[in-house]
């Protein structure tokens, strides 16, 4: 049986009325003890009580492995499998069941860390967790210190002054940090898919974690694969749960997801395997540059969405010494909602005129641009999108460099483009810029 440290049959509950009345409807201490053990065998119940209604026995299995396991552990689950929800419950349980173990938690970026820390804090403040602490320790759980990136409870038993849990972005300086339990969650994301340099940076930081954990400590990893050479190649004791084994996504929803993205992206994110997309036009990894001044005095282009499933794509482009420098943004919004932001970006990068086609709106957008005192040019599109993308953009691809600040979703939509792709807004906008800047393919604009 699972037993928490410090608990004995003589312990008496202080705040466990919820456990007694809601789950079992009984009040004697022996039954409370059994209720306590039952909750630790089925921690998904805790998830249900704090609002994670989609948790199943599978999530309970994941939580138990994270809390009570003794070896390094890697959980690779498909997107939408509620891995992070299970992790938040596991972290809260680790903090109350193992209050002598310091934790370092890492995610890709600092805002991602803050989101998880807020979630853990709410779980620690929930009635059911307070009941468990009262039952175990005959005391009321308190959060004694909470700031951005750290949480300390009154159970914490370290004399070192370090926080009980410390949250960091994967790019943060971790030299000199130490913990008994090191947890990574989604440190591999879409940037690792589109950038080899990003993949290597993530791997270097992950390797450093071996120096962070204390002797006898554990590293727990959660995430979804993005590339066949990503950081998961370094993670041990891998447990995979694809979209078919979890039963969390209905078949009709899976079919919809499959149609909405390239075969290779669906395979990676939902089937947890890497396949070659035979129809992909852009197979080589894109390259990047950091100095935005390389875009100055270029042009810009907007591919407009007027609602529905389409995206609005915005591109800045400048050709210099045979290299095409690009910046891209993508919004799943109507063009009228993002036009001012597009104009601000064109000003920032000094990329004028701003081109847009007038087929669908009879020149409405270009009139709006000019009405704001900006230099807009309209053109009439008479080329098939696939032909345009597969000629102009494919030809330029080896010589294209993306500004590092570009939207990863914009670049991913280009890399996922196939003749059957549902979304082609980013590659279409980029191809238009290639065509405009290609002296031999220049279109007359008015």
Short mmCIF file of C-alpha atoms in Angstrom, two decimals:
data_model
loop_
_atom_site.label_atom_id
_atom_site.label_comp_id
_atom_site.label_asym_id
_atom_site.label_seq_id
_atom_site.Cartn_x
_atom_site.Cartn_y
_atom_site.Cartn_z
CA UNK A 1 0.00 0.00 0.00
CA UNK A 2 1.05 3.57 -0.63
CA UNK A 3 1.75 5.42 2.58
CA UNK A 4 2.85 8.98 3.08
CA UNK A 5 5.83 9.66 5.30
CA UNK A 6 4.84 10.66 8.80
CA UNK A 7 1.35 9.12 8.64
CA UNK A 8 0.16 6.55 11.19
CA UNK A 9 -3.18 5.00 12.06
CA UNK A 10 -3.37 7.15 15.19
CA UNK A 11 -3.38 10.37 13.18
CA UNK A 12 -6.59 12.35 13.44
CA UNK A 13 -8.06 14.58 10.74
CA UNK A 14 -8.51 18.30 11.22
CA UNK A 15 -9.68 19.45 7.78
CA UNK A 16 -10.67 16.15 6.15
CA UNK A 17 -14.43 16.66 6.24
CA UNK A 18 -14.50 16.73 2.46
CA UNK A 19 -12.75 13.37 2.22
CA UNK A 20 -15.06 11.85 4.80
CA UNK A 21 -18.40 13.27 3.77
CA UNK A 22 -18.05 13.61 0.01
CA UNK A 23 -16.23 10.43 -0.93
CA UNK A 24 -17.17 7.98 1.80
CA UNK A 25 -19.86 9.39 4.06
CA UNK A 26 -18.25 7.96 7.22
CA UNK A 27 -16.43 9.47 10.14
CA UNK A 28 -14.31 6.88 11.98
CA UNK A 29 -10.50 7.18 11.87
CA UNK A 30 -9.94 3.74 10.31
CA UNK A 31 -12.16 4.67 7.38
CA UNK A 32 -10.37 7.99 7.03
CA UNK A 33 -7.07 6.12 6.85
CA UNK A 34 -8.47 3.92 4.10
CA UNK A 35 -9.81 6.97 2.29
CA UNK A 36 -6.36 8.53 2.44
CA UNK A 37 -4.73 5.46 0.94
CA UNK A 38 -7.43 5.24 -1.71
CA UNK A 39 -6.76 8.82 -2.80
CA UNK A 40 -3.05 8.10 -3.19
CA UNK A 41 -3.83 5.03 -5.27
CA UNK A 42 -6.24 7.09 -7.39
CA UNK A 43 -4.83 10.63 -7.45
CA UNK A 44 -6.99 11.47 -10.47
CA UNK A 45 -9.75 11.97 -7.87
CA UNK A 46 -7.80 14.94 -6.57
CA UNK A 47 -7.68 16.25 -10.13
CA UNK A 48 -11.46 15.91 -10.43
CA UNK A 49 -12.01 17.76 -7.16
CA UNK A 50 -9.89 20.74 -8.21
CA UNK A 51 -11.51 21.02 -11.64
CA UNK A 52 -9.64 18.65 -13.98
CA UNK A 53 -12.78 16.76 -14.98
CA UNK A 54 -11.11 15.01 -17.95
CA UNK A 55 -8.62 13.10 -15.82
CA UNK A 56 -8.81 9.32 -16.09
CA UNK A 57 -7.16 6.35 -14.41
CA UNK A 58 -4.36 6.77 -16.95
CA UNK A 59 -3.56 10.20 -15.50
CA UNK A 60 -3.59 8.62 -12.05
CA UNK A 61 -0.96 6.17 -13.29
CA UNK A 62 1.20 9.03 -14.59
CA UNK A 63 0.86 10.95 -11.31
CA UNK A 64 1.81 7.92 -9.21
CA UNK A 65 4.89 7.28 -11.34
CA UNK A 66 6.00 10.90 -10.97
CA UNK A 67 5.38 10.98 -7.22
CA UNK A 68 6.42 7.52 -6.08
CA UNK A 69 8.87 6.40 -8.79
CA UNK A 70 12.56 6.13 -7.99
CA UNK A 71 14.19 6.25 -11.43
CA UNK A 72 14.42 8.92 -14.09
CA UNK A 73 11.16 9.00 -16.01
CA UNK A 74 10.16 10.38 -19.41
CA UNK A 75 6.48 10.70 -20.32
CA UNK A 76 5.87 11.39 -23.99
CA UNK A 77 2.20 11.98 -24.65
CA UNK A 78 0.29 13.30 -27.61
CA UNK A 79 -0.91 16.88 -27.75
CA UNK A 80 -4.09 17.36 -25.78
CA UNK A 81 -3.44 14.43 -23.44
CA UNK A 82 -3.53 16.64 -20.29
CA UNK A 83 0.09 15.83 -19.38
CA UNK A 84 0.65 19.22 -17.75
CA UNK A 85 -2.57 18.93 -15.73
CA UNK A 86 -1.37 15.61 -14.35
CA UNK A 87 2.03 17.13 -13.66
CA UNK A 88 0.56 20.00 -11.65
CA UNK A 89 -1.20 17.54 -9.35
CA UNK A 90 2.00 15.47 -9.08
CA UNK A 91 4.07 18.52 -8.10
CA UNK A 92 1.59 19.48 -5.38
CA UNK A 93 1.67 15.92 -4.01
CA UNK A 94 5.47 15.85 -4.10
CA UNK A 95 5.56 19.05 -2.06
CA UNK A 96 3.34 17.60 0.69
CA UNK A 97 4.45 13.95 0.61
CA UNK A 98 8.18 14.65 0.27
CA UNK A 99 8.67 17.99 2.02
CA UNK A 100 12.40 17.38 2.39
CA UNK A 101 12.95 17.22 -1.39
CA UNK A 102 13.73 20.41 -3.30
CA UNK A 103 12.29 20.72 -6.80
CA UNK A 104 13.47 22.61 -9.87
CA UNK A 105 10.87 22.93 -12.61
CA UNK A 106 11.80 23.95 -16.17
CA UNK A 107 9.71 24.95 -19.15
CA UNK A 108 10.63 26.55 -22.46
CA UNK A 109 9.95 30.16 -21.46
CA UNK A 110 9.42 32.15 -18.26
CA UNK A 111 5.71 32.88 -18.99
CA UNK A 112 5.15 29.12 -19.37
CA UNK A 113 6.78 28.61 -15.97
CA UNK A 114 4.58 31.23 -14.34
CA UNK A 115 1.46 29.50 -15.65
CA UNK A 116 2.42 26.19 -14.04
CA UNK A 117 3.48 27.78 -10.74
CA UNK A 118 0.13 29.55 -10.50
CA UNK A 119 -1.65 26.25 -11.12
CA UNK A 120 0.37 24.45 -8.43
CA UNK A 121 -0.31 27.23 -5.95
CA UNK A 122 -4.06 26.90 -6.54
CA UNK A 123 -3.90 23.14 -6.02
CA UNK A 124 -2.00 23.60 -2.75
CA UNK A 125 -4.70 26.02 -1.64
CA UNK A 126 -7.53 23.60 -2.46
CA UNK A 127 -9.57 22.07 0.33
CA UNK A 128 -8.81 18.47 -0.57
CA UNK A 129 -5.04 19.03 -0.43
CA UNK A 130 -5.37 20.87 2.87
CA UNK A 131 -7.37 17.94 4.18
CA UNK A 132 -4.61 15.53 3.20
CA UNK A 133 -1.98 17.64 4.97
CA UNK A 134 -4.10 17.91 8.09
CA UNK A 135 -4.56 14.15 8.11
CA UNK A 136 -0.84 13.47 7.63
CA UNK A 137 0.79 16.10 9.80
CA UNK A 138 -1.91 17.36 12.18
CA UNK A 139 -1.30 20.89 10.91
CA UNK A 140 -2.83 23.31 8.45
CA UNK A 141 -1.02 23.74 5.13
CA UNK A 142 0.20 27.27 4.47
CA UNK A 143 2.07 28.83 1.57
CA UNK A 144 4.68 30.85 3.42
CA UNK A 145 6.42 32.34 0.40
CA UNK A 146 5.19 32.81 -3.14
CA UNK A 147 6.81 34.90 -5.80
CA UNK A 148 7.44 34.66 -9.49
CA UNK A 149 9.21 31.39 -10.02
CA UNK A 150 9.10 29.95 -6.49
CA UNK A 151 6.77 28.49 -3.84
CA UNK A 152 7.51 27.56 -0.22
CA UNK A 153 5.11 25.87 2.22
CA UNK A 154 5.29 25.51 5.99
CA UNK A 155 6.14 21.83 5.44
CA UNK A 156 9.49 22.64 3.81
CA UNK A 157 12.35 21.04 5.75
CA UNK A 158 15.49 22.49 4.17
CA UNK A 159 17.95 24.66 6.11
CA UNK A 160 19.64 25.88 2.91
CA UNK A 161 17.34 28.81 2.24
CA UNK A 162 16.48 27.55 -1.24
CA UNK A 163 12.78 27.56 -2.19
CA UNK A 164 10.82 24.32 -2.01
CA UNK A 165 10.10 24.59 -5.73
CA UNK A 166 11.84 26.91 -8.15
CA UNK A 167 10.61 27.48 -11.70
CA UNK A 168 12.92 28.46 -14.55
CA UNK A 169 12.84 28.93 -18.28
CA UNK A 170 15.10 26.44 -20.03
CA UNK A 171 17.31 29.29 -21.27
CA UNK A 172 17.84 30.65 -17.75
CA UNK A 173 21.20 30.35 -16.05
CA UNK A 174 21.03 27.20 -13.94
CA UNK A 175 24.70 26.97 -13.03
CA UNK A 176 25.07 26.46 -9.28
CA UNK A 177 21.47 25.38 -8.79
CA UNK A 178 20.71 22.06 -7.13
CA UNK A 179 17.58 20.00 -6.47
CA UNK A 180 16.54 16.50 -5.50
CA UNK A 181 13.87 16.41 -8.20
CA UNK A 182 14.31 18.09 -11.58
CA UNK A 183 11.22 18.32 -13.79
CA UNK A 184 11.09 19.40 -17.43
CA UNK A 185 7.79 20.09 -19.16
CA UNK A 186 7.52 20.93 -22.86
CA UNK A 187 11.10 22.22 -23.12
CA UNK A 188 10.87 21.05 -26.72
CA UNK A 189 8.35 22.98 -28.83
CA UNK A 190 7.66 24.25 -32.33
CA UNK A 191 10.91 26.25 -32.37
CA UNK A 192 12.82 22.96 -32.03
CA UNK A 193 10.99 21.72 -35.09
CA UNK A 194 11.91 24.62 -37.34
CA UNK A 195 15.38 25.48 -36.02
CA UNK A 196 18.40 23.21 -35.74
CA UNK A 197 20.14 25.83 -33.60
CA UNK A 198 17.22 25.80 -31.16
CA UNK A 199 17.35 22.01 -30.94
CA UNK A 200 21.05 22.12 -30.09
CA UNK A 201 20.52 24.84 -27.46
CA UNK A 202 17.81 22.75 -25.81
CA UNK A 203 20.06 19.70 -25.78
CA UNK A 204 22.93 21.63 -24.18
CA UNK A 205 20.67 22.91 -21.41
CA UNK A 206 19.24 19.46 -20.81
CA UNK A 207 22.73 17.99 -20.51
CA UNK A 208 23.49 20.56 -17.81
CA UNK A 209 20.65 19.17 -15.69
CA UNK A 210 22.83 16.18 -14.82
CA UNK A 211 24.91 18.60 -12.74
CA UNK A 212 21.83 20.14 -11.14
CA UNK A 213 20.23 17.14 -9.49
CA UNK A 214 21.60 16.03 -6.16
CA UNK A 215 23.09 12.58 -5.69
CA UNK A 216 20.28 10.06 -5.69
CA UNK A 217 17.88 12.57 -7.26
CA UNK A 218 15.52 12.12 -10.20
CA UNK A 219 14.84 13.84 -13.50
CA UNK A 220 11.25 13.71 -14.72
CA UNK A 221 10.50 14.75 -18.32
CA UNK A 222 7.17 15.47 -20.01
CA UNK A 223 6.47 16.60 -23.52
CA UNK A 224 5.58 15.94 -27.13
CA UNK A 225 8.12 15.24 -29.89
CA UNK A 226 8.67 17.76 -32.66
CA UNK A 227 11.69 16.52 -34.60
CA UNK A 228 13.59 13.26 -35.02
CA UNK A 229 16.73 14.93 -33.61
CA UNK A 230 15.14 16.82 -30.73
CA UNK A 231 16.03 16.59 -27.04
CA UNK A 232 13.93 13.45 -26.50
CA UNK A 233 16.84 11.50 -28.01
CA UNK A 234 18.69 12.22 -24.73
CA UNK A 235 15.90 11.35 -22.30
CA UNK A 236 15.89 7.94 -20.57
CA UNK A 237 13.14 5.51 -19.54
CA UNK A 238 10.75 6.70 -22.22
CA UNK A 239 7.04 5.88 -21.91
CA UNK A 240 4.97 6.74 -25.00
CA UNK A 241 1.21 7.27 -25.07
CA UNK A 242 -0.05 8.04 -28.56
CA UNK A 243 -3.49 9.27 -29.61
CA UNK A 244 -4.76 5.73 -30.13
CA UNK A 245 -3.70 4.27 -26.78
CA UNK A 246 -5.07 6.98 -24.47
CA UNK A 247 -8.62 7.06 -25.84
CA UNK A 248 -8.75 10.78 -25.02
CA UNK A 249 -9.55 11.97 -28.56
CA UNK A 250 -12.62 10.70 -30.40
CA UNK A 251 -12.03 9.15 -33.85
CA UNK A 252 -13.93 11.90 -35.67
CA UNK A 253 -11.84 14.55 -33.92
CA UNK A 254 -8.65 12.69 -34.87
CA UNK A 255 -9.79 12.64 -38.46
CA UNK A 256 -10.35 16.39 -38.35
CA UNK A 257 -6.91 16.96 -36.83
CA UNK A 258 -5.29 14.74 -39.44
CA UNK A 259 -6.83 16.81 -42.23
CA UNK A 260 -5.77 20.11 -40.66
CA UNK A 261 -1.99 19.54 -40.79
CA UNK A 262 0.73 17.77 -42.70
CA UNK A 263 1.14 14.02 -42.32
CA UNK A 264 4.57 14.46 -40.72
CA UNK A 265 3.32 16.94 -38.12
CA UNK A 266 0.31 14.78 -37.23
CA UNK A 267 2.57 11.74 -36.91
CA UNK A 268 4.97 13.57 -34.59
CA UNK A 269 2.44 15.27 -32.34
CA UNK A 270 -0.30 12.64 -32.16
CA UNK A 271 1.22 9.29 -33.18
CA UNK A 272 4.59 10.13 -31.54
CA UNK A 273 6.62 9.00 -34.50
CA UNK A 274 8.60 10.68 -37.25
CA UNK A 275 7.83 10.07 -40.89
CA UNK A 276 8.92 11.69 -44.11
CA UNK A 277 6.18 13.77 -45.72
CA UNK A 278 6.50 12.71 -49.33
CA UNK A 279 4.50 15.68 -50.59
CA UNK A 280 6.31 18.34 -48.55
CA UNK A 281 7.89 21.05 -50.67
CA UNK A 282 10.15 22.49 -47.97
CA UNK A 283 12.25 19.74 -46.40
CA UNK A 284 15.41 21.58 -45.44
CA UNK A 285 15.44 23.46 -42.14
CA UNK A 286 15.08 27.24 -42.42
CA UNK A 287 17.94 29.53 -41.47
CA UNK A 288 17.72 32.65 -39.32
CA UNK A 289 19.28 36.07 -38.75
CA UNK A 290 19.16 38.41 -35.76
CA UNK A 291 19.75 41.94 -37.10
CA UNK A 292 16.39 43.39 -38.10
CA UNK A 293 18.11 46.22 -39.98
CA UNK A 294 18.70 43.73 -42.79
CA UNK A 295 14.98 44.16 -43.54
CA UNK A 296 15.13 47.95 -43.80
CA UNK A 297 13.94 49.45 -47.09
CA UNK A 298 12.31 46.25 -48.22
CA UNK A 299 8.66 45.60 -49.07
CA UNK A 300 5.73 44.05 -47.22
CA UNK A 301 2.74 41.93 -48.14
CA UNK A 302 -0.49 40.93 -46.46
CA UNK A 303 -2.56 37.86 -47.30
CA UNK A 304 -5.98 38.72 -45.93
CA UNK A 305 -8.47 36.59 -44.05
CA UNK A 306 -12.09 37.65 -44.17
CA UNK A 307 -13.24 35.14 -41.58
CA UNK A 308 -13.72 31.38 -41.42
CA UNK A 309 -10.77 29.03 -41.25
CA UNK A 310 -8.30 31.27 -43.08
CA UNK A 311 -5.41 33.12 -41.46
CA UNK A 312 -4.13 36.61 -42.07
CA UNK A 313 -0.43 36.39 -42.99
CA UNK A 314 1.95 39.34 -43.05
CA UNK A 315 5.43 39.31 -44.56
CA UNK A 316 8.31 41.78 -44.73
CA UNK A 317 11.01 41.05 -47.31
CA UNK A 318 14.26 42.50 -48.58
CA UNK A 319 16.64 41.13 -51.18
CA UNK A 320 20.36 41.79 -50.69
CA UNK A 321 23.31 40.07 -52.40
CA UNK A 322 21.25 37.08 -53.45
CA UNK A 323 19.82 36.49 -49.95
CA UNK A 324 16.12 37.04 -49.29
CA UNK A 325 15.53 38.28 -45.73
CA UNK A 326 12.01 37.61 -44.43
CA UNK A 327 9.91 38.36 -41.37
CA UNK A 328 6.51 36.69 -40.97
CA UNK A 329 3.46 36.89 -38.72
CA UNK A 330 0.28 34.84 -38.68
CA UNK A 331 -3.09 35.53 -37.04
CA UNK A 332 -6.24 33.40 -37.05
CA UNK A 333 -8.25 36.62 -37.26
CA UNK A 334 -10.04 38.87 -39.73
CA UNK A 335 -7.72 41.30 -41.50
CA UNK A 336 -9.56 44.32 -40.09
CA UNK A 337 -8.60 43.23 -36.57
CA UNK A 338 -4.86 43.12 -37.28
CA UNK A 339 -4.37 45.73 -40.00
CA UNK A 340 -3.08 48.40 -37.60
CA UNK A 341 -0.54 45.92 -36.22
CA UNK A 342 0.59 45.09 -39.76
CA UNK A 343 1.09 48.77 -40.52
CA UNK A 344 3.07 49.21 -37.31
CA UNK A 345 5.32 46.29 -38.26
CA UNK A 346 5.83 47.70 -41.75
CA UNK A 347 6.85 51.00 -40.11
CA UNK A 348 9.18 49.23 -37.68
CA UNK A 349 10.99 47.38 -40.45
CA UNK A 350 10.68 50.24 -42.96
CA UNK A 351 9.14 47.88 -45.49
CA UNK A 352 7.04 49.84 -47.95
CA UNK A 353 4.97 49.64 -50.03
CA UNK A 354 2.57 47.15 -48.49
CA UNK A 355 1.15 44.90 -51.22
CA UNK A 356 -2.23 43.17 -51.14
CA UNK A 357 -4.37 41.53 -53.79
CA UNK A 358 -7.74 43.03 -54.67
CA UNK A 359 -9.49 39.93 -56.00
CA UNK A 360 -11.66 39.24 -52.99
CA UNK A 361 -12.33 42.70 -51.57
CA UNK A 362 -12.40 44.93 -54.67
CA UNK A 363 -9.56 47.02 -53.26
CA UNK A 364 -11.06 47.59 -49.79
CA UNK A 365 -7.88 46.79 -47.82
CA UNK A 366 -5.59 48.92 -49.98
CA UNK A 367 -7.99 51.83 -49.59
CA UNK A 368 -7.90 51.31 -45.82
CA UNK A 369 -4.09 51.35 -45.91
CA UNK A 370 -4.01 54.55 -47.95
CA UNK A 371 -6.69 56.06 -45.75
CA UNK A 372 -4.28 55.74 -42.83
CA UNK A 373 -1.70 57.70 -44.79
CA UNK A 374 0.43 54.66 -45.70
CA UNK A 375 1.87 53.48 -49.00
CA UNK A 376 -0.31 50.61 -50.20
CA UNK A 377 -0.29 48.85 -53.56
CA UNK A 378 -2.93 46.50 -54.92
CA UNK A 379 -2.52 43.83 -57.58
CA UNK A 380 -4.88 41.40 -59.26
CA UNK A 381 -3.92 37.78 -58.68
CA UNK A 382 -4.25 35.42 -61.64
CA UNK A 383 -1.81 32.65 -60.67
CA UNK A 384 -2.80 29.40 -58.97
CA UNK A 385 -1.51 29.36 -55.37
CA UNK A 386 0.18 26.00 -55.63
CA UNK A 387 1.94 27.02 -58.85
CA UNK A 388 3.06 30.29 -57.26
CA UNK A 389 4.35 28.64 -54.08
CA UNK A 390 5.98 25.69 -55.83
CA UNK A 391 7.85 27.95 -58.23
CA UNK A 392 8.76 31.25 -56.56
CA UNK A 393 9.02 30.16 -52.90
CA UNK A 394 10.58 26.78 -53.59
CA UNK A 395 13.19 28.39 -55.86
CA UNK A 396 14.12 30.95 -53.22
CA UNK A 397 13.96 28.61 -50.20
CA UNK A 398 17.71 27.76 -50.00
CA UNK A 399 18.50 31.49 -50.01
CA UNK A 400 15.83 32.63 -47.56
CA UNK A 401 16.73 33.75 -44.04
CA UNK A 402 14.05 34.43 -41.40
CA UNK A 403 14.31 37.07 -38.71
CA UNK A 404 14.54 35.27 -35.37
CA UNK A 405 11.53 37.24 -34.11
CA UNK A 406 9.29 35.73 -36.81
CA UNK A 407 6.17 33.88 -35.73
CA UNK A 408 7.01 30.15 -35.43
CA UNK A 409 3.48 29.31 -36.59
CA UNK A 410 4.12 31.28 -39.79
CA UNK A 411 7.27 29.28 -40.54
CA UNK A 412 5.63 26.00 -39.55
CA UNK A 413 2.76 26.62 -41.95
CA UNK A 414 5.30 26.99 -44.76
CA UNK A 415 7.13 23.80 -43.76
CA UNK A 416 3.83 21.90 -43.49
CA UNK A 417 2.65 23.03 -46.90
CA UNK A 418 1.62 20.32 -49.35
CA UNK A 419 -0.70 20.37 -52.37
CA UNK A 420 -3.49 19.19 -50.04
CA UNK A 421 -2.79 21.56 -47.14
CA UNK A 422 -5.84 23.19 -45.57
CA UNK A 423 -3.88 26.37 -44.83
CA UNK A 424 -1.58 28.15 -47.27
CA UNK A 425 -1.72 31.77 -46.13
CA UNK A 426 1.90 32.07 -44.90
CA UNK A 427 3.51 30.33 -47.91
CA UNK A 428 1.28 32.33 -50.25
CA UNK A 429 2.34 35.64 -48.69
CA UNK A 430 6.02 34.65 -48.75
CA UNK A 431 5.73 33.48 -52.37
CA UNK A 432 4.17 36.80 -53.35
CA UNK A 433 7.14 38.64 -51.85
CA UNK A 434 9.53 36.36 -53.75
CA UNK A 435 7.68 37.09 -56.96
CA UNK A 436 7.63 40.84 -56.38
CA UNK A 437 11.36 40.95 -55.65
CA UNK A 438 12.25 38.60 -58.46
CA UNK A 439 13.05 40.96 -61.28
CA UNK A 440 11.97 38.46 -63.93
CA UNK A 441 8.65 37.70 -62.31
CA UNK A 442 7.70 41.23 -61.27
CA UNK A 443 4.01 42.06 -61.47
CA UNK A 444 2.75 45.50 -62.24
CA UNK A 445 0.95 47.02 -59.28
CA UNK A 446 -1.12 50.15 -59.18
#
